[in-house]
Short mmCIF file of N, CA, C and O in Angstrom, two decimals:
data_model
loop_
_atom_site.label_atom_id
_atom_site.label_comp_id
_atom_site.label_asym_id
_atom_site.label_seq_id
_atom_site.Cartn_x
_atom_site.Cartn_y
_atom_site.Cartn_z
N MET O 1 -70.25 -82.56 51.34
CA MET O 1 -69.22 -81.55 51.20
C MET O 1 -69.27 -80.20 51.24
O MET O 1 -70.58 -79.79 50.77
N SER O 2 -68.79 -79.34 52.09
CA SER O 2 -68.91 -78.11 52.22
C SER O 2 -68.76 -77.24 50.98
O SER O 2 -68.02 -77.53 50.06
N GLU O 3 -69.17 -76.02 50.71
CA GLU O 3 -69.03 -75.25 49.83
C GLU O 3 -67.59 -74.88 49.48
O GLU O 3 -67.01 -74.70 48.47
N ASN O 4 -67.06 -74.53 50.67
CA ASN O 4 -65.43 -74.14 50.72
C ASN O 4 -64.60 -75.47 50.14
O ASN O 4 -63.71 -74.89 49.11
N ALA O 5 -64.76 -76.54 50.35
CA ALA O 5 -64.16 -77.50 49.78
C ALA O 5 -64.24 -77.85 48.28
O ALA O 5 -63.54 -78.10 47.54
N ALA O 6 -65.47 -77.61 47.71
CA ALA O 6 -65.86 -77.76 46.63
C ALA O 6 -65.35 -76.53 45.86
O ALA O 6 -64.73 -76.87 44.61
N ILE O 7 -65.35 -75.43 46.43
CA ILE O 7 -64.55 -74.31 45.60
C ILE O 7 -62.93 -74.59 45.34
O ILE O 7 -62.51 -74.41 44.43
N ILE O 8 -62.45 -75.11 46.31
CA ILE O 8 -61.13 -75.65 46.43
C ILE O 8 -61.03 -76.71 45.34
O ILE O 8 -59.95 -76.52 44.38
N ALA O 9 -61.64 -77.87 45.24
CA ALA O 9 -61.70 -78.89 44.29
C ALA O 9 -61.74 -78.12 42.63
O ALA O 9 -61.15 -78.61 42.06
N ARG O 10 -62.81 -77.23 42.70
CA ARG O 10 -63.09 -76.36 41.51
C ARG O 10 -61.68 -75.67 40.96
O ARG O 10 -61.37 -75.90 39.65
N ILE O 11 -61.21 -74.97 42.09
CA ILE O 11 -60.06 -74.22 41.85
C ILE O 11 -58.67 -75.12 41.22
O ILE O 11 -58.06 -74.88 40.27
N ILE O 12 -58.59 -76.12 41.79
CA ILE O 12 -57.52 -77.24 41.32
C ILE O 12 -57.81 -77.83 39.90
O ILE O 12 -57.22 -77.85 39.04
N GLU O 13 -59.27 -78.11 39.70
CA GLU O 13 -59.64 -78.73 38.41
C GLU O 13 -59.58 -77.64 37.50
O GLU O 13 -58.69 -77.78 36.29
N HIS O 14 -59.69 -76.40 37.52
CA HIS O 14 -59.53 -75.31 36.53
C HIS O 14 -58.13 -74.63 36.43
O HIS O 14 -57.72 -74.10 35.36
N ASN O 15 -57.23 -75.12 37.06
CA ASN O 15 -55.93 -74.36 37.25
C ASN O 15 -54.83 -75.53 36.94
O ASN O 15 -53.73 -75.38 37.23
N THR O 16 -55.27 -76.59 36.47
CA THR O 16 -54.37 -77.82 36.00
C THR O 16 -54.60 -78.52 35.09
O THR O 16 -55.96 -78.54 34.62
N GLY O 17 -53.61 -78.99 34.41
CA GLY O 17 -53.72 -79.71 33.06
C GLY O 17 -54.01 -78.75 31.77
O GLY O 17 -53.77 -77.51 32.01
N GLY O 18 -54.15 -79.42 30.55
CA GLY O 18 -54.08 -78.74 29.50
C GLY O 18 -52.81 -77.90 29.36
O GLY O 18 -51.67 -78.38 29.38
N GLN O 19 -52.87 -76.67 29.30
CA GLN O 19 -51.78 -75.64 28.97
C GLN O 19 -51.17 -75.28 30.44
O GLN O 19 -50.04 -74.61 30.48
N ASN O 20 -51.87 -75.47 31.57
CA ASN O 20 -51.49 -75.40 32.64
C ASN O 20 -50.67 -76.35 33.37
O ASN O 20 -50.29 -77.36 32.84
N ARG O 21 -49.82 -76.21 34.33
CA ARG O 21 -49.10 -77.32 35.09
C ARG O 21 -50.13 -78.37 35.31
O ARG O 21 -51.26 -78.21 35.55
N PRO O 22 -49.43 -79.72 35.53
CA PRO O 22 -50.35 -80.94 36.02
C PRO O 22 -50.81 -80.77 37.35
O PRO O 22 -51.82 -81.47 37.66
N THR O 23 -50.16 -80.01 38.13
CA THR O 23 -50.49 -80.22 39.66
C THR O 23 -50.40 -78.38 40.05
O THR O 23 -49.89 -77.59 39.54
N ILE O 24 -50.94 -78.10 41.27
CA ILE O 24 -50.77 -76.86 41.70
C ILE O 24 -50.74 -77.10 43.27
O ILE O 24 -51.00 -77.73 43.77
N ASP O 25 -49.78 -76.13 43.62
CA ASP O 25 -49.33 -76.19 45.21
C ASP O 25 -50.45 -75.35 46.09
O ASP O 25 -51.21 -74.64 45.61
N ARG O 26 -49.94 -75.54 47.42
CA ARG O 26 -51.14 -74.95 48.32
C ARG O 26 -50.87 -73.49 48.30
O ARG O 26 -51.94 -72.65 48.48
N ASP O 27 -49.80 -72.93 48.00
CA ASP O 27 -49.70 -71.42 47.96
C ASP O 27 -50.69 -70.78 47.07
O ASP O 27 -51.23 -69.76 47.13
N HIS O 28 -50.43 -71.43 45.73
CA HIS O 28 -51.27 -70.78 44.53
C HIS O 28 -52.55 -70.85 44.82
O HIS O 28 -53.71 -70.19 44.54
N ILE O 29 -53.08 -72.26 45.31
CA ILE O 29 -54.42 -72.54 45.89
C ILE O 29 -55.11 -71.48 46.67
O ILE O 29 -55.95 -70.86 46.42
N GLY O 30 -54.25 -71.18 47.65
CA GLY O 30 -54.73 -70.07 48.81
C GLY O 30 -54.86 -68.65 48.19
O GLY O 30 -55.75 -68.04 48.37
N VAL O 31 -53.90 -68.41 46.98
CA VAL O 31 -54.06 -66.85 46.32
C VAL O 31 -55.35 -66.93 45.71
O VAL O 31 -56.16 -66.00 45.74
N ILE O 32 -55.71 -67.93 44.99
CA ILE O 32 -56.79 -67.95 44.26
C ILE O 32 -58.04 -68.06 45.15
O ILE O 32 -59.26 -67.33 44.79
N ALA O 33 -58.18 -68.91 46.03
CA ALA O 33 -59.13 -69.02 46.97
C ALA O 33 -59.48 -67.60 47.57
O ALA O 33 -60.70 -67.22 47.72
N THR O 34 -58.53 -67.07 48.13
CA THR O 34 -58.68 -65.73 48.91
C THR O 34 -59.25 -64.57 47.83
O THR O 34 -59.97 -63.69 48.49
N GLN O 35 -59.55 -64.75 46.63
CA GLN O 35 -59.58 -63.88 45.62
C GLN O 35 -61.32 -64.35 45.26
O GLN O 35 -61.78 -63.46 44.51
N HIS O 36 -61.72 -65.49 45.46
CA HIS O 36 -63.04 -66.15 45.31
C HIS O 36 -63.97 -65.31 46.28
O HIS O 36 -63.78 -65.36 47.54
N SER O 37 -65.14 -64.79 45.59
CA SER O 37 -66.05 -64.08 46.21
C SER O 37 -66.68 -64.81 47.38
O SER O 37 -67.24 -64.43 48.39
N ARG O 38 -67.08 -66.13 47.22
CA ARG O 38 -67.54 -66.92 47.93
C ARG O 38 -66.79 -67.95 49.12
O ARG O 38 -67.47 -68.58 50.01
N PHE O 39 -65.58 -67.77 48.87
CA PHE O 39 -64.70 -68.47 49.90
C PHE O 39 -64.30 -67.87 51.07
O PHE O 39 -64.06 -66.99 51.12
N ASP O 40 -64.77 -68.44 52.08
CA ASP O 40 -64.68 -67.87 53.36
C ASP O 40 -64.22 -68.76 54.58
O ASP O 40 -64.35 -68.49 55.72
N GLY O 41 -63.45 -69.55 54.25
CA GLY O 41 -63.19 -70.63 55.29
C GLY O 41 -61.66 -70.76 55.45
O GLY O 41 -60.91 -70.03 54.75
N ASP O 42 -61.13 -71.70 56.03
CA ASP O 42 -59.73 -72.16 56.26
C ASP O 42 -59.20 -73.04 54.99
O ASP O 42 -59.90 -74.07 54.59
N ILE O 43 -58.18 -72.44 54.38
CA ILE O 43 -57.76 -73.21 53.20
C ILE O 43 -57.43 -74.55 53.73
O ILE O 43 -57.41 -75.59 52.81
N ASP O 44 -56.35 -74.76 54.57
CA ASP O 44 -55.91 -76.12 54.68
C ASP O 44 -57.26 -77.04 55.23
O ASP O 44 -57.22 -78.11 54.92
N ASP O 45 -58.26 -76.72 56.01
CA ASP O 45 -59.31 -77.51 56.29
C ASP O 45 -59.99 -77.89 55.15
O ASP O 45 -60.33 -79.01 55.02
N SER O 46 -60.24 -76.90 54.29
CA SER O 46 -60.91 -77.22 52.96
C SER O 46 -60.22 -78.11 51.94
O SER O 46 -60.75 -79.07 51.08
N ILE O 47 -58.88 -78.05 51.87
CA ILE O 47 -57.98 -78.94 50.97
C ILE O 47 -58.22 -80.47 51.87
O ILE O 47 -58.50 -81.33 51.02
N ALA O 48 -57.93 -80.46 53.14
CA ALA O 48 -58.05 -81.75 53.80
C ALA O 48 -59.40 -82.22 53.65
O ALA O 48 -59.69 -83.60 53.23
N GLU O 49 -60.66 -81.53 53.40
CA GLU O 49 -62.01 -82.16 53.12
C GLU O 49 -62.23 -82.62 51.84
O GLU O 49 -62.70 -83.81 51.70
N ALA O 50 -61.62 -81.92 51.06
CA ALA O 50 -61.67 -82.49 49.45
C ALA O 50 -60.90 -83.61 49.20
O ALA O 50 -61.16 -84.37 48.51
N LEU O 51 -59.59 -83.53 49.98
CA LEU O 51 -58.84 -84.97 49.77
C LEU O 51 -59.84 -86.07 50.44
O LEU O 51 -59.75 -87.13 49.83
N ALA O 52 -60.17 -86.12 51.67
CA ALA O 52 -60.83 -86.92 52.45
C ALA O 52 -62.11 -87.37 51.50
O ALA O 52 -62.62 -88.51 51.46
N GLU O 53 -62.83 -86.51 50.83
CA GLU O 53 -63.94 -86.83 49.95
C GLU O 53 -63.57 -87.67 48.57
O GLU O 53 -64.53 -87.86 47.73
N GLY O 54 -62.18 -87.15 48.33
CA GLY O 54 -61.76 -87.92 46.97
C GLY O 54 -61.85 -87.26 45.66
O GLY O 54 -61.64 -87.57 44.63
N TYR O 55 -62.24 -85.83 46.07
CA TYR O 55 -62.21 -84.93 44.78
C TYR O 55 -61.09 -84.51 44.36
O TYR O 55 -60.77 -84.00 43.05
N ILE O 56 -59.99 -84.46 45.49
CA ILE O 56 -58.44 -84.10 45.02
C ILE O 56 -57.82 -85.07 45.29
O ILE O 56 -58.07 -85.97 46.16
N LYS O 57 -56.41 -85.20 44.95
CA LYS O 57 -55.60 -85.95 45.71
C LYS O 57 -54.10 -85.22 45.51
O LYS O 57 -53.75 -84.51 44.75
N GLU O 58 -53.10 -85.70 46.32
CA GLU O 58 -51.79 -85.05 46.38
C GLU O 58 -51.12 -85.73 45.51
O GLU O 58 -51.13 -87.23 45.24
N GLN O 59 -50.08 -85.26 44.92
CA GLN O 59 -49.15 -85.85 43.83
C GLN O 59 -47.93 -85.09 44.02
O GLN O 59 -47.93 -83.68 43.57
N ASP O 60 -46.72 -85.61 44.53
CA ASP O 60 -45.46 -84.72 44.66
C ASP O 60 -45.53 -83.44 45.42
O ASP O 60 -45.17 -82.23 45.10
N ASP O 61 -46.46 -83.76 46.43
CA ASP O 61 -46.37 -82.41 47.38
C ASP O 61 -47.44 -81.39 46.90
O ASP O 61 -47.36 -80.35 47.24
N GLU O 62 -48.13 -81.46 45.94
CA GLU O 62 -49.06 -80.74 45.14
C GLU O 62 -50.30 -81.46 44.99
O GLU O 62 -50.57 -82.31 45.44
N TYR O 63 -51.12 -80.68 44.40
CA TYR O 63 -52.57 -81.26 44.22
C TYR O 63 -52.89 -81.25 43.09
O TYR O 63 -52.60 -80.44 42.16
N VAL O 64 -53.85 -82.35 42.76
CA VAL O 64 -54.37 -82.73 41.31
C VAL O 64 -55.98 -82.87 41.53
O VAL O 64 -56.13 -83.79 42.40
N ALA O 65 -56.71 -82.64 40.59
CA ALA O 65 -58.25 -83.08 40.77
C ALA O 65 -58.42 -84.58 40.35
O ALA O 65 -57.73 -84.88 39.35
N THR O 66 -59.40 -85.18 40.77
CA THR O 66 -59.76 -86.44 40.27
C THR O 66 -60.79 -86.24 39.23
O THR O 66 -61.51 -85.32 39.37
N GLU O 67 -61.09 -87.61 38.78
CA GLU O 67 -62.45 -87.55 37.91
C GLU O 67 -63.87 -87.36 38.65
O GLU O 67 -64.54 -86.71 38.12
N LYS O 68 -63.47 -87.38 39.82
CA LYS O 68 -64.99 -87.32 40.78
C LYS O 68 -65.27 -85.60 40.64
O LYS O 68 -66.31 -85.35 40.80
N VAL O 69 -64.27 -85.10 40.68
CA VAL O 69 -64.52 -83.48 40.73
C VAL O 69 -65.33 -82.97 39.64
O VAL O 69 -66.10 -81.79 39.51
N LEU O 70 -65.29 -83.89 38.50
CA LEU O 70 -66.33 -83.42 37.26
C LEU O 70 -67.75 -83.38 37.67
O LEU O 70 -68.55 -82.80 36.89
N ASP O 71 -68.22 -84.04 38.72
CA ASP O 71 -69.55 -83.84 39.30
C ASP O 71 -69.81 -82.48 39.74
O ASP O 71 -70.82 -82.27 39.88
N LEU O 72 -68.81 -81.87 40.32
CA LEU O 72 -69.03 -80.53 40.66
C LEU O 72 -68.89 -79.58 39.65
O LEU O 72 -69.30 -78.20 39.89
N VAL O 73 -68.49 -79.76 38.54
CA VAL O 73 -68.31 -78.97 37.45
C VAL O 73 -69.35 -79.41 36.14
O VAL O 73 -68.79 -79.87 35.55
N PRO O 74 -70.71 -79.06 36.23
CA PRO O 74 -71.40 -79.41 35.23
C PRO O 74 -70.99 -79.27 33.78
O PRO O 74 -70.73 -78.02 33.84
N GLY O 75 -71.08 -80.14 33.04
CA GLY O 75 -70.61 -79.84 31.44
C GLY O 75 -69.22 -80.03 31.17
O GLY O 75 -68.62 -79.78 30.14
N THR O 76 -68.21 -80.23 32.32
CA THR O 76 -66.93 -80.24 32.03
C THR O 76 -66.28 -81.70 31.76
O THR O 76 -67.02 -82.69 32.34
N THR O 77 -65.34 -81.86 30.86
CA THR O 77 -64.97 -83.39 30.57
C THR O 77 -63.65 -83.17 30.42
O THR O 77 -63.01 -81.88 30.33
N ARG O 78 -62.82 -84.11 30.37
CA ARG O 78 -61.51 -84.20 30.33
C ARG O 78 -60.76 -84.64 29.17
O ARG O 78 -61.37 -85.52 28.46
#
């Protein structure tokens, strides 16, 4: 998985659940990603790659991280 797709998956993980909304939409992902110092790719391509790899999934036209994303965020539990 590319670094950009991993960044997208981590953004989704960190910004959903708990006291946050259960899902996040593409526009909010884009705002956060463009502020990330290491993200330098296309947001739609990175979302598509993270979806294809199974790190995120679509839910009601928004996105949520899967359990697989925990492999990208050491020490994270749900």
